[in-house]
Amino acid sequence: MRAVQVLGNEQIMVLDRPDPEATDGLVTIKIETSAICGSERRGYFGEGVPEGNGGHEAAGTIVDADAPTQWQTGDRVTLHSAAPCGHCRHCWVGNWVLCESRERRGTRGNHSQYVATDPARCLPLPDDISFEIGSLIGDAFGTPFRAIQKVGVTVLDRVLIMGQGPVGLAATMICKFFNAQVVVADVNEYRLEQARACGADETLNPNSDDVQAVAPHVAFDCTGNSVAQTACLDAAQVGGRVALIGVTGNGPSINTLEHFTKKELTVYGTWYSTPVDHLDLIEIIRRGLSAERIITHRFDIEDAPEAFSKFFAGEAAKVILTPW
Ligand SMILES: [Zn+2]
Ligand SMILES: [Zn+2]
């Protein structure tokens, strides 16, 4: 099969690898679409990815199974980032992402024609939801959706979203779907243009605009940048809610007296998504959320070097690789 090899130092190769086999209780999936995620930044700019690539946002069809499972050959599935162990407190309530078991199996390397993976990691993808959208449900939309659900965004909220990369754009679309007023901020003008196309009511560039003046009820950081995270805590109005979604960086500068004692902010920890978020998002997409709007580029897997370079140059929103 053809597969992406992330070499590091901004170098990508596409090479032949042996087809993975459905052994050890695994199923094999024929990958139809695989999205590049901002969390692959470290491998791309750093020392590469030993197991090939960090692809974890994929959808495809079941082609083989080692043991009887609920899946049949040809079933359409989307792949969650990691399988549950299935028997810890967090897994029992569906919070797979909090599972700390060593038995759980995640499968990276999804930028390839096939993967072998834990059948528990597969979630059903109904026929009316495309593979492309299927590959966005778990992370690109699922991550902000979980945060938005936790924070409880309503029509009465003015929301500030720092960062309009793919996750920030998806947050904008979901908050608009819930009829909140949405103000977004990004230093990249291309991304602000995308945000307007995704329904943002107002777009700000923190280099020239006053983000503090927004005084939002709810602030989301979708950058992972310490300055933007701190801006969320500073800008949120008294009694406001904040969720830090971005996964890089060193965290905000917290002033416990100003942020917590005097302003009584509530800050939500939130990480990835759950299988229930997957079901809810499918319902929301059926009711009209145009999830495909955050896809700006599609590349054949052979053009993965160009796809990665465009994505990490900030010249694209979501980038989809098609391996066939
Ligand atoms: Zn991701
Ligand atoms: Zn578990």
PDB file of N, CA, C and O and ligand atoms in Angstrom, residues 35-40 54 56-57 81 108 138-140 143 167 272 318, ligand 1:
ATOM      1  N   ALA A  35      -7.793  13.438   7.163  1.00  0.00           N
ATOM      2  CA  ALA A  35      -7.559  14.874   7.286  1.00  0.00           C
ATOM      3  C   ALA A  35      -6.273  15.147   8.056  1.00  0.00           C
ATOM      4  O   ALA A  35      -5.943  14.431   9.001  1.00  0.00           O
ATOM      5  N   ILE A  36      -5.561  16.175   7.629  1.00  0.00           N
ATOM      6  CA  ILE A  36      -4.358  16.588   8.371  1.00  0.00           C
ATOM      7  C   ILE A  36      -4.803  17.439   9.549  1.00  0.00           C
ATOM      8  O   ILE A  36      -5.678  18.293   9.427  1.00  0.00           O
ATOM      9  N   CYS A  37      -4.176  17.208  10.706  1.00  0.00           N
ATOM     10  CA  CYS A  37      -4.556  17.902  11.947  1.00  0.00           C
ATOM     11  C   CYS A  37      -3.392  18.769  12.431  1.00  0.00           C
ATOM     12  O   CYS A  37      -2.227  18.393  12.287  1.00  0.00           O
ATOM     13  N   GLY A  38      -3.731  19.903  13.026  1.00  0.00           N
ATOM     14  CA  GLY A  38      -2.713  20.796  13.575  1.00  0.00           C
ATOM     15  C   GLY A  38      -1.838  20.124  14.616  1.00  0.00           C
ATOM     16  O   GLY A  38      -0.693  20.526  14.832  1.00  0.00           O
ATOM     17  N   SER A  39      -2.366  19.070  15.261  1.00  0.00           N
ATOM     18  CA  SER A  39      -1.578  18.380  16.285  1.00  0.00           C
ATOM     19  C   SER A  39      -0.425  17.578  15.678  1.00  0.00           C
ATOM     20  O   SER A  39       0.425  17.058  16.402  1.00  0.00           O
ATOM     21  N   GLU A  40      -0.369  17.487  14.337  1.00  0.00           N
ATOM     22  CA  GLU A  40       0.754  16.797  13.689  1.00  0.00           C
ATOM     23  C   GLU A  40       1.951  17.717  13.481  1.00  0.00           C
ATOM     24  O   GLU A  40       2.966  17.325  12.889  1.00  0.00           O
ATOM     25  N   GLY A  54       1.221  10.816  11.760  1.00  0.00           N
ATOM     26  CA  GLY A  54       0.339  11.003  12.918  1.00  0.00           C
ATOM     27  C   GLY A  54      -1.123  11.097  12.547  1.00  0.00           C
ATOM     28  O   GLY A  54      -1.944  11.537  13.355  1.00  0.00           O
ATOM     29  N   HIS A  56      -4.869  10.768  12.258  1.00  0.00           N
ATOM     30  CA  HIS A  56      -5.818  10.139  13.189  1.00  0.00           C
ATOM     31  C   HIS A  56      -7.242  10.620  12.936  1.00  0.00           C
ATOM     32  O   HIS A  56      -8.122  10.410  13.754  1.00  0.00           O
ATOM     33  N   GLU A  57      -7.462  11.298  11.791  1.00  0.00           N
ATOM     34  CA  GLU A  57      -8.808  11.795  11.484  1.00  0.00           C
ATOM     35  C   GLU A  57      -9.207  11.189  10.140  1.00  0.00           C
ATOM     36  O   GLU A  57      -9.035  11.806   9.096  1.00  0.00           O
ATOM     37  N   SER A  81      -9.924   8.604  17.641  1.00  0.00           N
ATOM     38  CA  SER A  81      -8.475   8.690  17.810  1.00  0.00           C
ATOM     39  C   SER A  81      -7.899   7.515  18.598  1.00  0.00           C
ATOM     40  O   SER A  81      -6.812   7.031  18.315  1.00  0.00           O
ATOM     41  N   ARG A 108      -2.407   5.580  15.020  1.00  0.00           N
ATOM     42  CA  ARG A 108      -2.009   6.713  14.177  1.00  0.00           C
ATOM     43  C   ARG A 108      -1.718   6.122  12.790  1.00  0.00           C
ATOM     44  O   ARG A 108      -2.082   5.002  12.510  1.00  0.00           O
ATOM     45  N   GLY A 138     -14.761  13.394  14.525  1.00  0.00           N
ATOM     46  CA  GLY A 138     -14.161  13.095  15.825  1.00  0.00           C
ATOM     47  C   GLY A 138     -13.367  14.241  16.407  1.00  0.00           C
ATOM     48  O   GLY A 138     -13.454  14.541  17.603  1.00  0.00           O
ATOM     49  N   ASP A 139     -12.593  14.918  15.572  1.00  0.00           N
ATOM     50  CA  ASP A 139     -11.650  15.901  16.104  1.00  0.00           C
ATOM     51  C   ASP A 139     -11.980  17.321  15.652  1.00  0.00           C
ATOM     52  O   ASP A 139     -12.280  18.189  16.477  1.00  0.00           O
ATOM     53  N   ALA A 140     -11.960  17.586  14.358  1.00  0.00           N
ATOM     54  CA  ALA A 140     -12.112  18.963  13.869  1.00  0.00           C
ATOM     55  C   ALA A 140     -13.421  19.575  14.369  1.00  0.00           C
ATOM     56  O   ALA A 140     -13.452  20.714  14.830  1.00  0.00           O
ATOM     57  N   THR A 143     -13.973  18.119  18.783  1.00  0.00           N
ATOM     58  CA  THR A 143     -13.255  18.799  19.866  1.00  0.00           C
ATOM     59  C   THR A 143     -13.936  20.113  20.262  1.00  0.00           C
ATOM     60  O   THR A 143     -14.247  20.311  21.442  1.00  0.00           O
ATOM     61  N   VAL A 167     -10.083  24.014  13.849  1.00  0.00           N
ATOM     62  CA  VAL A 167     -10.897  23.827  15.060  1.00  0.00           C
ATOM     63  C   VAL A 167     -11.638  25.117  15.417  1.00  0.00           C
ATOM     64  O   VAL A 167     -12.825  25.099  15.781  1.00  0.00           O
ATOM     65  N   TYR A 272     -10.616  16.641  23.155  1.00  0.00           N
ATOM     66  CA  TYR A 272     -11.136  15.738  22.119  1.00  0.00           C
ATOM     67  C   TYR A 272     -12.651  15.540  22.255  1.00  0.00           C
ATOM     68  O   TYR A 272     -13.358  16.459  22.671  1.00  0.00           O
ATOM     69  N   LYS A 318      -9.124  23.133   6.501  1.00  0.00           N
ATOM     70  CA  LYS A 318      -8.904  21.697   6.613  1.00  0.00           C
ATOM     71  C   LYS A 318      -8.425  21.135   5.285  1.00  0.00           C
ATOM     72  O   LYS A 318      -8.956  21.484   4.219  1.00  0.00           O
TER      73      LYS A 318
HETATM   74 ZN    ZN B   1      -6.672  15.816  15.232  1.00  0.00          ZN
END
